[in-house]
Amino acid sequence: MDIFKKPAVMLIVVAAIIIAVLWSYFSKISQEKEEQKQAEQAQEEAQSAIMNLTTIAASEFDEVVKTQYAQAKSKADEFGQNYKLSAIQVILSSLELNTGDTRYIFSSENDKINNWTITFSNSSGNFIRAAIPKNDFLGDLPSMDTSLWKFNYVTALQIAENAGGREWRQSNGLSSAEIFLRQDPVSNTLLWTVKYNSGTDLFSKNIEASTGKVIE
């Protein structure tokens, strides 16, 4: 045991012990950080799975819709001063947040051939514009009375959810959804139409855009 009485050996032993203790300490800290990171990721994924267009506060989309519409109207005015908003079409591949496209359709009494459209990506905000022949897309549309437009498409979707849509999805699944706003030519009512598709199965509800009333 005389070897442990030599100062150099003692220093080596003490250093080895300190290194071992420090290594154990930092390894524990690193492991705890990794476990915390994994727990946070799992929590975020769980919240993301729960939070979608059916559960989020619809008012959070008000500003997005206002910005999109203002930009759409500005671009439509550049194309022609007589073009008025005639419909809004939202196409979704799922009910997750920030998915799908929103299309604003404008028409003019002076243009008997085309409807003018601008489509926004709900994920990136990028847009594409096109003049589409009426015979190919939606036909002749009356202009919308925007004073009757009281809530956005997320509210319309949530109203449809509470009017049977949730149960329908649970039974049939969902492959795509379409939410459409237009002036009904017969009743002159501004209507949201919410449609769920799953294969050949279809769920559809009409909702009055000024009151939120479901029109059976």
Coordinates of C-alpha atoms in Angstrom, one line a residue:
M1 CA 0.0 0.0 0.0
D2 CA 3.1 2.3 0.0
I3 CA 2.3 3.3 -3.5
F4 CA -0.7 5.4 -2.3
K5 CA 1.6 7.3 0.0
K6 CA 3.4 8.8 -3.0
P7 CA 2.1 12.4 -3.8
A8 CA 2.0 11.8 -7.6
V9 CA -0.1 8.7 -7.2
M10 CA -2.4 10.4 -4.8
L11 CA -2.9 13.3 -7.2
I12 CA -3.8 10.9 -10.0
V13 CA -6.3 9.0 -7.8
V14 CA -7.9 12.3 -6.6
A15 CA -8.0 13.6 -10.2
A16 CA -9.6 10.4 -11.4
I17 CA -12.2 10.6 -8.6
I18 CA -13.0 14.2 -9.5
I19 CA -13.3 13.4 -13.2
A20 CA -15.6 10.5 -12.5
V21 CA -17.8 12.6 -10.2
L22 CA -18.0 15.4 -12.8
W23 CA -18.6 13.0 -15.7
S24 CA -21.5 11.5 -13.7
Y25 CA -22.9 14.9 -12.9
F26 CA -22.8 16.3 -16.4
S27 CA -24.1 13.0 -17.8
K28 CA -27.1 13.3 -15.4
I29 CA -27.7 16.9 -16.4
S30 CA -27.5 16.0 -20.1
Q31 CA -29.9 13.1 -19.6
E32 CA -32.4 15.3 -17.7
K33 CA -32.3 17.9 -20.4
E34 CA -32.9 15.3 -23.1
E35 CA -35.8 13.8 -21.1
Q36 CA -37.3 17.3 -20.6
K37 CA -36.9 18.0 -24.4
Q38 CA -38.7 14.8 -25.2
A39 CA -41.5 15.5 -22.8
E40 CA -42.0 19.0 -24.3
Q41 CA -42.1 17.6 -27.8
A42 CA -44.6 15.0 -26.7
Q43 CA -46.7 17.7 -25.1
E44 CA -46.6 19.9 -28.2
E45 CA -47.5 16.9 -30.4
A46 CA -50.4 16.1 -28.1
Q47 CA -51.6 19.7 -28.2
S48 CA -51.3 19.9 -32.0
A49 CA -53.4 16.7 -32.3
I50 CA -56.1 18.2 -30.1
M51 CA -56.0 21.8 -31.5
N52 CA -57.4 21.9 -35.0
L53 CA -60.1 23.9 -36.9
T54 CA -62.9 22.3 -34.9
T55 CA -61.4 23.3 -31.5
I56 CA -59.5 26.5 -32.0
A57 CA -61.1 29.9 -31.2
A58 CA -62.5 30.9 -34.6
S59 CA -61.8 34.6 -33.8
E60 CA -58.1 33.9 -34.2
F61 CA -58.7 33.7 -38.0
D62 CA -60.5 37.0 -38.3
E63 CA -57.4 39.0 -39.0
V64 CA -56.1 36.4 -41.5
V65 CA -59.4 36.6 -43.4
K66 CA -59.5 40.4 -43.3
T67 CA -55.9 40.6 -44.7
Q68 CA -56.6 38.0 -47.4
Y69 CA -59.8 39.8 -48.5
A70 CA -58.2 43.2 -48.6
Q71 CA -55.4 41.9 -50.7
A72 CA -57.9 40.0 -53.0
K73 CA -60.0 43.1 -53.5
S74 CA -57.0 45.2 -54.3
K75 CA -55.8 42.7 -56.9
A76 CA -59.3 42.4 -58.4
D77 CA -59.5 46.2 -58.7
E78 CA -56.2 46.2 -60.6
F79 CA -57.8 43.6 -63.0
G80 CA -60.9 45.7 -63.5
Q81 CA -62.9 48.2 -61.4
N82 CA -66.2 46.5 -62.0
Y83 CA -65.3 43.2 -60.4
K84 CA -67.2 42.4 -57.2
L85 CA -66.8 39.6 -54.7
S86 CA -69.2 36.8 -55.6
A87 CA -68.0 33.8 -53.6
I88 CA -65.4 32.4 -51.3
Q89 CA -64.3 28.8 -51.5
V90 CA -62.1 27.1 -48.9
I91 CA -60.7 23.7 -49.8
L92 CA -59.2 21.5 -47.1
S93 CA -57.4 18.1 -47.2
S94 CA -57.8 17.9 -43.4
L95 CA -59.0 19.9 -40.5
E96 CA -55.5 20.7 -39.2
L97 CA -54.5 24.3 -38.8
N98 CA -52.9 26.3 -41.6
T99 CA -53.8 23.8 -44.4
G100 CA -55.6 24.0 -47.7
D101 CA -56.4 26.9 -50.0
T102 CA -58.8 29.8 -49.8
R103 CA -60.1 31.1 -53.1
Y104 CA -61.9 34.5 -53.7
I105 CA -64.1 34.7 -56.8
F106 CA -65.0 38.0 -58.4
S107 CA -67.4 38.6 -61.2
S108 CA -68.4 41.6 -63.3
E109 CA -71.6 42.3 -65.2
N110 CA -69.4 43.6 -68.0
D111 CA -67.5 40.4 -68.3
K112 CA -69.8 37.7 -69.8
I113 CA -67.0 35.2 -70.3
N114 CA -64.8 35.0 -67.2
N115 CA -64.8 34.9 -63.4
W116 CA -61.7 36.3 -61.9
T117 CA -60.1 34.4 -59.0
I118 CA -57.3 34.7 -56.5
T119 CA -56.3 31.6 -54.5
F120 CA -54.2 31.9 -51.2
S121 CA -52.3 29.1 -49.7
N122 CA -53.3 28.9 -46.0
S123 CA -49.9 27.6 -45.0
S124 CA -47.5 29.9 -46.9
G125 CA -49.7 32.9 -47.8
N126 CA -48.6 32.8 -51.4
F127 CA -51.3 33.4 -54.0
I128 CA -52.1 32.7 -57.7
R129 CA -54.5 34.7 -59.9
A130 CA -56.5 33.5 -62.9
A131 CA -59.4 34.5 -65.1
I132 CA -61.4 31.3 -65.6
P133 CA -64.3 30.9 -68.1
K134 CA -67.6 30.9 -66.4
N135 CA -68.6 27.8 -68.4
D136 CA -65.7 26.0 -66.7
F137 CA -66.1 27.3 -63.1
L138 CA -69.2 28.2 -61.2
G139 CA -71.1 29.9 -64.0
D140 CA -72.7 33.3 -63.5
L141 CA -72.7 34.4 -59.9
P142 CA -74.5 37.3 -58.3
S143 CA -72.3 39.6 -56.3
M144 CA -72.3 39.1 -52.5
D145 CA -73.9 41.4 -50.1
T146 CA -70.9 41.6 -47.8
S147 CA -72.9 43.4 -45.1
L148 CA -74.4 40.0 -44.3
W149 CA -71.0 38.4 -43.9
K150 CA -70.8 38.2 -40.1
F151 CA -68.3 35.4 -39.4
N152 CA -65.4 33.5 -41.0
Y153 CA -65.2 30.1 -42.4
V154 CA -63.9 28.5 -39.2
T155 CA -67.0 29.6 -37.4
A156 CA -69.1 28.1 -40.2
L157 CA -67.2 24.8 -39.9
Q158 CA -67.7 24.7 -36.2
I159 CA -71.4 25.3 -36.5
A160 CA -71.6 22.4 -39.0
E161 CA -69.6 20.3 -36.5
N162 CA -72.2 20.9 -33.9
A163 CA -75.0 20.2 -36.3
G164 CA -74.0 16.6 -37.0
G165 CA -70.6 17.0 -38.7
R166 CA -68.6 15.7 -35.8
E167 CA -70.6 12.5 -35.5
W168 CA -70.5 12.0 -39.3
R169 CA -66.7 12.3 -39.3
Q170 CA -66.4 9.8 -36.4
S171 CA -68.5 7.3 -38.4
N172 CA -67.2 7.9 -41.9
G173 CA -63.8 9.6 -41.6
L174 CA -62.8 12.6 -43.7
S175 CA -60.9 12.7 -47.0
S176 CA -61.5 16.4 -47.7
A177 CA -63.7 19.4 -46.8
E178 CA -65.1 22.4 -48.7
I179 CA -66.5 25.5 -47.2
F180 CA -68.3 27.8 -49.7
L181 CA -69.8 31.3 -49.2
R182 CA -72.1 32.7 -51.9
Q183 CA -75.4 34.6 -52.4
D184 CA -78.3 32.3 -52.9
P185 CA -80.0 33.4 -56.0
V186 CA -83.4 32.2 -55.0
S187 CA -83.7 33.5 -51.4
N188 CA -81.1 36.2 -51.8
T189 CA -79.6 35.0 -48.6
L190 CA -75.8 34.9 -48.0
L191 CA -75.0 31.2 -47.2
W192 CA -72.1 29.2 -46.0
T193 CA -72.2 25.7 -47.3
V194 CA -69.9 23.2 -45.4
K195 CA -69.3 19.9 -47.1
Y196 CA -67.4 16.8 -45.7
N197 CA -66.3 14.1 -48.1
S198 CA -65.2 10.5 -47.4
G199 CA -65.1 8.4 -50.6
T200 CA -68.6 8.6 -52.1
D201 CA -70.2 9.7 -48.8
L202 CA -71.1 13.3 -48.3
F203 CA -72.1 15.5 -45.4
S204 CA -73.5 19.0 -46.1
K205 CA -75.0 21.9 -44.1
N206 CA -76.1 25.3 -45.2
I207 CA -75.6 28.1 -42.7
E208 CA -77.0 31.7 -42.8
A209 CA -73.9 33.9 -42.9
S210 CA -75.6 36.8 -41.0
T211 CA -77.1 34.8 -38.1
G212 CA -75.4 31.4 -37.9
K213 CA -78.7 29.6 -38.3
V214 CA -78.5 26.2 -39.9
I215 CA -80.8 26.0 -42.9
E216 CA -82.2 22.5 -43.2

